[in-house]
Coordinates of C-alpha atoms and ligand atoms in Angstrom, one line a residue:
X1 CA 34.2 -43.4 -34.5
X2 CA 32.0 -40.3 -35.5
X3 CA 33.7 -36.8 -34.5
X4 CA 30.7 -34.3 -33.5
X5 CA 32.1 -31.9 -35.5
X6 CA 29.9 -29.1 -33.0
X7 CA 31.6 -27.3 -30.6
X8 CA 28.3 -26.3 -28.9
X9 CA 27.5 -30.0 -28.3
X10 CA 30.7 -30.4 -25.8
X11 CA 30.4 -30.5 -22.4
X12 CA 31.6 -26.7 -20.5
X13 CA 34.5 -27.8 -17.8
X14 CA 36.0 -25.4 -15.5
X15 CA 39.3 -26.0 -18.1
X16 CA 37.2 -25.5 -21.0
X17 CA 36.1 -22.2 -19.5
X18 CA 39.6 -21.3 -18.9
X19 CA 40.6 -22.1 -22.3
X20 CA 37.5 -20.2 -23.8
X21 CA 38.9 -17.0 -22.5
X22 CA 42.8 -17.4 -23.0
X23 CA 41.6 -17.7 -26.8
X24 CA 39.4 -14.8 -26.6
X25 CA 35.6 -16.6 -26.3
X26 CA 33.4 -15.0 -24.3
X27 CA 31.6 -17.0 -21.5
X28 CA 27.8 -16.7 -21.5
X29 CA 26.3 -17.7 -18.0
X30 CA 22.5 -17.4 -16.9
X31 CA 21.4 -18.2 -13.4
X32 CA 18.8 -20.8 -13.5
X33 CA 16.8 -22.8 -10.4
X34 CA 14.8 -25.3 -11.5
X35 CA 14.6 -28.3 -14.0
X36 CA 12.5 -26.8 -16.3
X37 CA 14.1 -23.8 -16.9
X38 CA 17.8 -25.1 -16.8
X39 CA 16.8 -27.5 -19.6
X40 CA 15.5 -25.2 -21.6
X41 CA 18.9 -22.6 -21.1
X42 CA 21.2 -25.9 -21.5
X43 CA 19.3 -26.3 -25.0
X44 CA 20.4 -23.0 -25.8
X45 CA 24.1 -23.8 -25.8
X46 CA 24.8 -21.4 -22.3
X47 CA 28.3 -22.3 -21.1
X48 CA 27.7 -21.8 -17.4
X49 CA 24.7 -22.1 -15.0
X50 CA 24.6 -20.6 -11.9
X51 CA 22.1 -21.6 -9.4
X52 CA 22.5 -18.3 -7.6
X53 CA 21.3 -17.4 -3.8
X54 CA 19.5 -14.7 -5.9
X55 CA 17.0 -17.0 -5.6
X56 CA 16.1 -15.8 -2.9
X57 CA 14.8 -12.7 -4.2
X58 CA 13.2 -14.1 -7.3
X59 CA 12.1 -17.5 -6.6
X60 CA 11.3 -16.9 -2.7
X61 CA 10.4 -13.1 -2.5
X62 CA 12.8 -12.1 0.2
X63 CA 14.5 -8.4 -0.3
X64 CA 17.7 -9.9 0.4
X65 CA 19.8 -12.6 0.0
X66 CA 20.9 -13.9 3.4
X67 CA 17.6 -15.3 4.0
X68 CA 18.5 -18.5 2.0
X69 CA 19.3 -22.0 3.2
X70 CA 22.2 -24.6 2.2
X71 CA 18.9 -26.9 2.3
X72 CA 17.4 -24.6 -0.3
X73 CA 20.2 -24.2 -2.3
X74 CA 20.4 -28.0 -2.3
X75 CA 17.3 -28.6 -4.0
X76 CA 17.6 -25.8 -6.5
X77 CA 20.9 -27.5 -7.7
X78 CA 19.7 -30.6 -7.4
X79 CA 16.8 -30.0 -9.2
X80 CA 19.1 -27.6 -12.3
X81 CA 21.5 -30.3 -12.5
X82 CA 18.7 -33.0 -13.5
X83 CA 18.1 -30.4 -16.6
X84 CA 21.5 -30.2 -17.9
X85 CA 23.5 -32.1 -20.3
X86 CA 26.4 -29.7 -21.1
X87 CA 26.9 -26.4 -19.0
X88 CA 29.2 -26.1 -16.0
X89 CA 26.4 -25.7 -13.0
X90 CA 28.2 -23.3 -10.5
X91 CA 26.0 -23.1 -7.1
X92 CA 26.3 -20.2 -4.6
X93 CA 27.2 -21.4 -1.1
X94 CA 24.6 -19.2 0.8
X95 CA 25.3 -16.2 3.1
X96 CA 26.3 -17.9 6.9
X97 CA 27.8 -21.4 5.3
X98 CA 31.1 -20.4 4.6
X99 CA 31.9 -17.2 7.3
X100 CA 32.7 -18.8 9.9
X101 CA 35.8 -21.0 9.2
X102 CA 37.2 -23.1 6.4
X103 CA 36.0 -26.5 7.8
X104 CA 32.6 -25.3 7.5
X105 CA 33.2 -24.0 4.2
X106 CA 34.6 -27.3 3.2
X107 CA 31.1 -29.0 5.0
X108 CA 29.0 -26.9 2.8
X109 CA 30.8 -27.1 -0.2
X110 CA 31.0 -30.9 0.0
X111 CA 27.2 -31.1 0.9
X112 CA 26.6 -29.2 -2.6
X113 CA 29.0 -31.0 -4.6
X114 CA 27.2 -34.8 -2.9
X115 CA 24.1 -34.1 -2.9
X116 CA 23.5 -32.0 -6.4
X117 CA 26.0 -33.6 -8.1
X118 CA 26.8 -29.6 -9.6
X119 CA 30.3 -29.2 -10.6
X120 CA 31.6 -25.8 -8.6
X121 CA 31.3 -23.3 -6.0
X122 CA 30.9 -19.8 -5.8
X123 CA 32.2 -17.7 -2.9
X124 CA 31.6 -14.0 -2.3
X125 CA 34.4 -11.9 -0.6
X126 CA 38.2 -11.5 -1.2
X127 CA 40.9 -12.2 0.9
X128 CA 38.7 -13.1 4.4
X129 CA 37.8 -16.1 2.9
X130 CA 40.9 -17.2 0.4
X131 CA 41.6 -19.9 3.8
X132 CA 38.3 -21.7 3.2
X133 CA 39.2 -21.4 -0.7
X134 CA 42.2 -22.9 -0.3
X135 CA 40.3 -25.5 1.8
X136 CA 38.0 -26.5 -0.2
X137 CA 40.2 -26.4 -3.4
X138 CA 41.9 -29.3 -1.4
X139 CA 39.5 -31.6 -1.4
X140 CA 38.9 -31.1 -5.5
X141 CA 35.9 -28.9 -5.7
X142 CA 36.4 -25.8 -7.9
X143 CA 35.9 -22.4 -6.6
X144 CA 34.8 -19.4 -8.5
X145 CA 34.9 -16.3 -6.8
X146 CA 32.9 -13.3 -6.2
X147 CA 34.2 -9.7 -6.0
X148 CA 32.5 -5.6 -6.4
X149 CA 28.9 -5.6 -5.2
X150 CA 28.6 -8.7 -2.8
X151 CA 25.3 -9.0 -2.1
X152 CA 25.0 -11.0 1.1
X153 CA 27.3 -7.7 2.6
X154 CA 24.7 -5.9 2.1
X155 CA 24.2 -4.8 5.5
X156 CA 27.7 -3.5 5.4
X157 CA 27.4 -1.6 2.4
X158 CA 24.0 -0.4 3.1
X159 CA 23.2 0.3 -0.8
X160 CA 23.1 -1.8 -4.3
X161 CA 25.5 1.2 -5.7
X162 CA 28.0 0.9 -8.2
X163 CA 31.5 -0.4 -6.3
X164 CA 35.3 0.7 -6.6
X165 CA 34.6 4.3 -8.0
X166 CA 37.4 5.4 -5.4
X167 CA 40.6 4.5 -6.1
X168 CA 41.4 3.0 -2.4
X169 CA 38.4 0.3 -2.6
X170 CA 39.7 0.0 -6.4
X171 CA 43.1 -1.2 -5.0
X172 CA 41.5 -3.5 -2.8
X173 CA 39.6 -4.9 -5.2
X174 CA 42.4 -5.8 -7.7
X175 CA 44.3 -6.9 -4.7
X176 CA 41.3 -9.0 -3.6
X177 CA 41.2 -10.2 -6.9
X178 CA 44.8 -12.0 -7.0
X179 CA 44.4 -13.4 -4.1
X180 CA 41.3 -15.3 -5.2
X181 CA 43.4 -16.3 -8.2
X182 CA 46.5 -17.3 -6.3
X183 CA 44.8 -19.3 -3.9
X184 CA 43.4 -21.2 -7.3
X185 CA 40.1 -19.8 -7.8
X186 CA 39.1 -21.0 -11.6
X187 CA 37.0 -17.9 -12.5
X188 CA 35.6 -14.7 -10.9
X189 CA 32.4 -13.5 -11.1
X190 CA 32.8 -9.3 -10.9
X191 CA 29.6 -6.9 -10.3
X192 CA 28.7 -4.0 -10.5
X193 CA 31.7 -1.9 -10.9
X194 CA 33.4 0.9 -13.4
X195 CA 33.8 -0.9 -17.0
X196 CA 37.4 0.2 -16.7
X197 CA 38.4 -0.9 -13.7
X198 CA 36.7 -4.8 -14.7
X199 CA 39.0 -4.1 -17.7
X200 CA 42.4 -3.9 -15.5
X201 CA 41.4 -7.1 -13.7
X202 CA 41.0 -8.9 -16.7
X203 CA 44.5 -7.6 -18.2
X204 CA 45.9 -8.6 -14.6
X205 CA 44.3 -11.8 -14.4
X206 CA 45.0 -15.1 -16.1
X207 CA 41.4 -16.5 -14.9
X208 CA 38.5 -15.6 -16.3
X209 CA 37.0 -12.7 -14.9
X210 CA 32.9 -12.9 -15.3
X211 CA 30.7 -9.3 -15.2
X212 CA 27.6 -8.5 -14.4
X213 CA 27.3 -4.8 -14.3
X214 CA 31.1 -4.7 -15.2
X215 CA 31.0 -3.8 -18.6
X216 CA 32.4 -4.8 -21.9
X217 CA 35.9 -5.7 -21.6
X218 CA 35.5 -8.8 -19.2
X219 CA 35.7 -12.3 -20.3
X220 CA 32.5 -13.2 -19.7
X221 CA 28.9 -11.8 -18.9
X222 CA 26.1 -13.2 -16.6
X223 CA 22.6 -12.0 -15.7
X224 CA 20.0 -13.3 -13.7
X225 CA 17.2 -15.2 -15.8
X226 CA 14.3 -13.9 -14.4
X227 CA 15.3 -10.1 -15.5
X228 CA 16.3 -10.6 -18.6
X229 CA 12.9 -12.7 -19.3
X230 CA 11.6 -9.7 -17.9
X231 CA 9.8 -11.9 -15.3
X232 CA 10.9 -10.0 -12.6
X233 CA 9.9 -6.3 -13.4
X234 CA 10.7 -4.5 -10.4
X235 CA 14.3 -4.4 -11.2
X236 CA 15.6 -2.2 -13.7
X237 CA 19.3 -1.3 -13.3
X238 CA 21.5 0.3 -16.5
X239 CA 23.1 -2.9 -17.0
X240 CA 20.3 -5.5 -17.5
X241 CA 19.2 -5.7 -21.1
X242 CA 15.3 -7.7 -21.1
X243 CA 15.3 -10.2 -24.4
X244 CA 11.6 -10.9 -23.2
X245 CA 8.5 -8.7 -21.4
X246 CA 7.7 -12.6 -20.1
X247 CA 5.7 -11.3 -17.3
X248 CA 3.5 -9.5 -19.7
X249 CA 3.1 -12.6 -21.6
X250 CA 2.2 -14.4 -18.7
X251 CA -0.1 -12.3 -17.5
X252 CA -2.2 -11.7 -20.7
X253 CA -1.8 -16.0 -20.8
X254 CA -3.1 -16.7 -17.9
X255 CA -6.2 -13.8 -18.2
X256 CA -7.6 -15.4 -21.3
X257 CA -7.2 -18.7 -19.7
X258 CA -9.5 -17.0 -16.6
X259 CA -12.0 -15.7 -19.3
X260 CA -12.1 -18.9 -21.6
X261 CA -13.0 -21.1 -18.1
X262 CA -15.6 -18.5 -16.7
X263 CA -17.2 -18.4 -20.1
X264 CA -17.0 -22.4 -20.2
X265 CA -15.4 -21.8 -23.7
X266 CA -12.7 -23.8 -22.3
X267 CA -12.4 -27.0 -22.9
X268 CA -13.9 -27.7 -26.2
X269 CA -15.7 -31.1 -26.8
X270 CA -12.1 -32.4 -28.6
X271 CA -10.2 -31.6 -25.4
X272 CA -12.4 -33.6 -23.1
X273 CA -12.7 -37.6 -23.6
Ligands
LIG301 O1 23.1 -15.0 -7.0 C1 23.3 -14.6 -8.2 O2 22.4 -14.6 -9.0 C2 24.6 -14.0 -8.5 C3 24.7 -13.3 -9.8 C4 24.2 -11.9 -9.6 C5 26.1 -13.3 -10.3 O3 25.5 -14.1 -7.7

């Protein structure tokens, strides 16, 4: 029998991410919502793949996102899981699927996990929702949670500001935090909050802890694809760092392409048959 002697080349389960931080690996994670694109990321050796509800926002165009339905998250998953071969897909259950009560967390959950074939859930909130955690733990699905800047709160909070800067809501959120963990959450996914705080957590917790916005000292970092292509370019907070000015690209792409038809340069006698 031949021993792939490549780490990279293993398949990314929720232990493997566990055991990638207890030894000190940092977790890379990218959002991704389509085949094409989770193909290419798998390629790249990302450990996780979340097929976020921010897909509202960059994929549908809505400002928010409570907009988005279980039906559309469906067939994003459905369509990132066909592109994967190694990374762990993690798909957001979307804002008004999980509220409500536990048994229509677990209906949600279970429709993701049948229909996508994905591999875990993500949850936003902290305690409110550690029964429907708990619920859907039960009948095997891992849950990774979701804690700082919640975006589908939004109307709560009223802002996209940096969280916990006050030591109350800083309590709550560590206390939020072990609650997710003790009700068996396998990772938690922290935004948008003071680099030290996100530093305590992870010291505190024994599951990973995941930032975005949260600094250095985490156990993990994730971003959402289309900013750091720089695809989406009206979204430019401190934390995002753009590998790529793709819209740029595409733009100046697609413009020759317009000047290449209207000058019929395009297509040349060896791309026609
Ligand atoms: O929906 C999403 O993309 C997310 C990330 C910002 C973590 O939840």
């Amino acid at each position: 029998m031949s021993v792939n002697k490549n780490e990279n080349t293993k398949i990314v389960t929720v232990q493997r991410i566990r055991e990638m931080a207890s030894r000190g690996e940092k977790i890379a994670m990218i959002t991704a919502y389509d085949y094409s694109m989770a193909k290419l990321v798998d390629a790249a050796s990302i450990d996780v793949i979340l097929v976020g509800d921010s897909a509202a926002n960059v994929m549908a165009g809505y400002q928010t996102t409570l907009p988005i339905t279980l039906n559309d998250m469906i067939y994003h998953a459905a369509s990132v899981v066909r592109g994967v071969k190694r990374a762990l897909v993690v798909v957001d259950l979307p804002f008004g699927t999980y509220q409500g009560n536990s048994k229509e967390a677990l209906c949600s959950a279970i429709r993701i996990m049948k229909e996508t074939s994905a591999h875990a859930v993500k949850l936003e909130g902290g305690k409110q929702i550690v029964e429907s955690v708990t619920r859907i733990l039960s009948a095997g699905i891992p849950v990774m949670g979701h804690l700082g800047l919640t975006p589908q709160s939004i109307n709560k909070f009223g802002t996209y500001v940096v969280r916990a800067t006050d030591e109350e809501e800083a309590k709550i959120l560590l206390e939020d935090a072990h609650a997710l963990e003790d009700a068996g959450c396998f990772a938690i996914v922290l935004e948008k909050v003071p680099a030290l705080l996100a530093k305590r957590m992870a010291e505190e917790l024994k599951i990973p802890v995941i930032g975005i916005g949260a600094g250095k000292y985490v156990d993990g970092q994730v971003l959402v694809l289309h900013d750091m292509l720089g695809i989406n370019e009206d979204f430019s907070p401190r934390f995002l760092r753009r590998y790529l000015t793709l819209g740029q690209e595409i733009r100046s792409a697609v413009s020759r392409y317009v000047e290449d038809v209207k000058t019929k340069d395009f297509p040349k006698d060896h791309e026609q048959y």
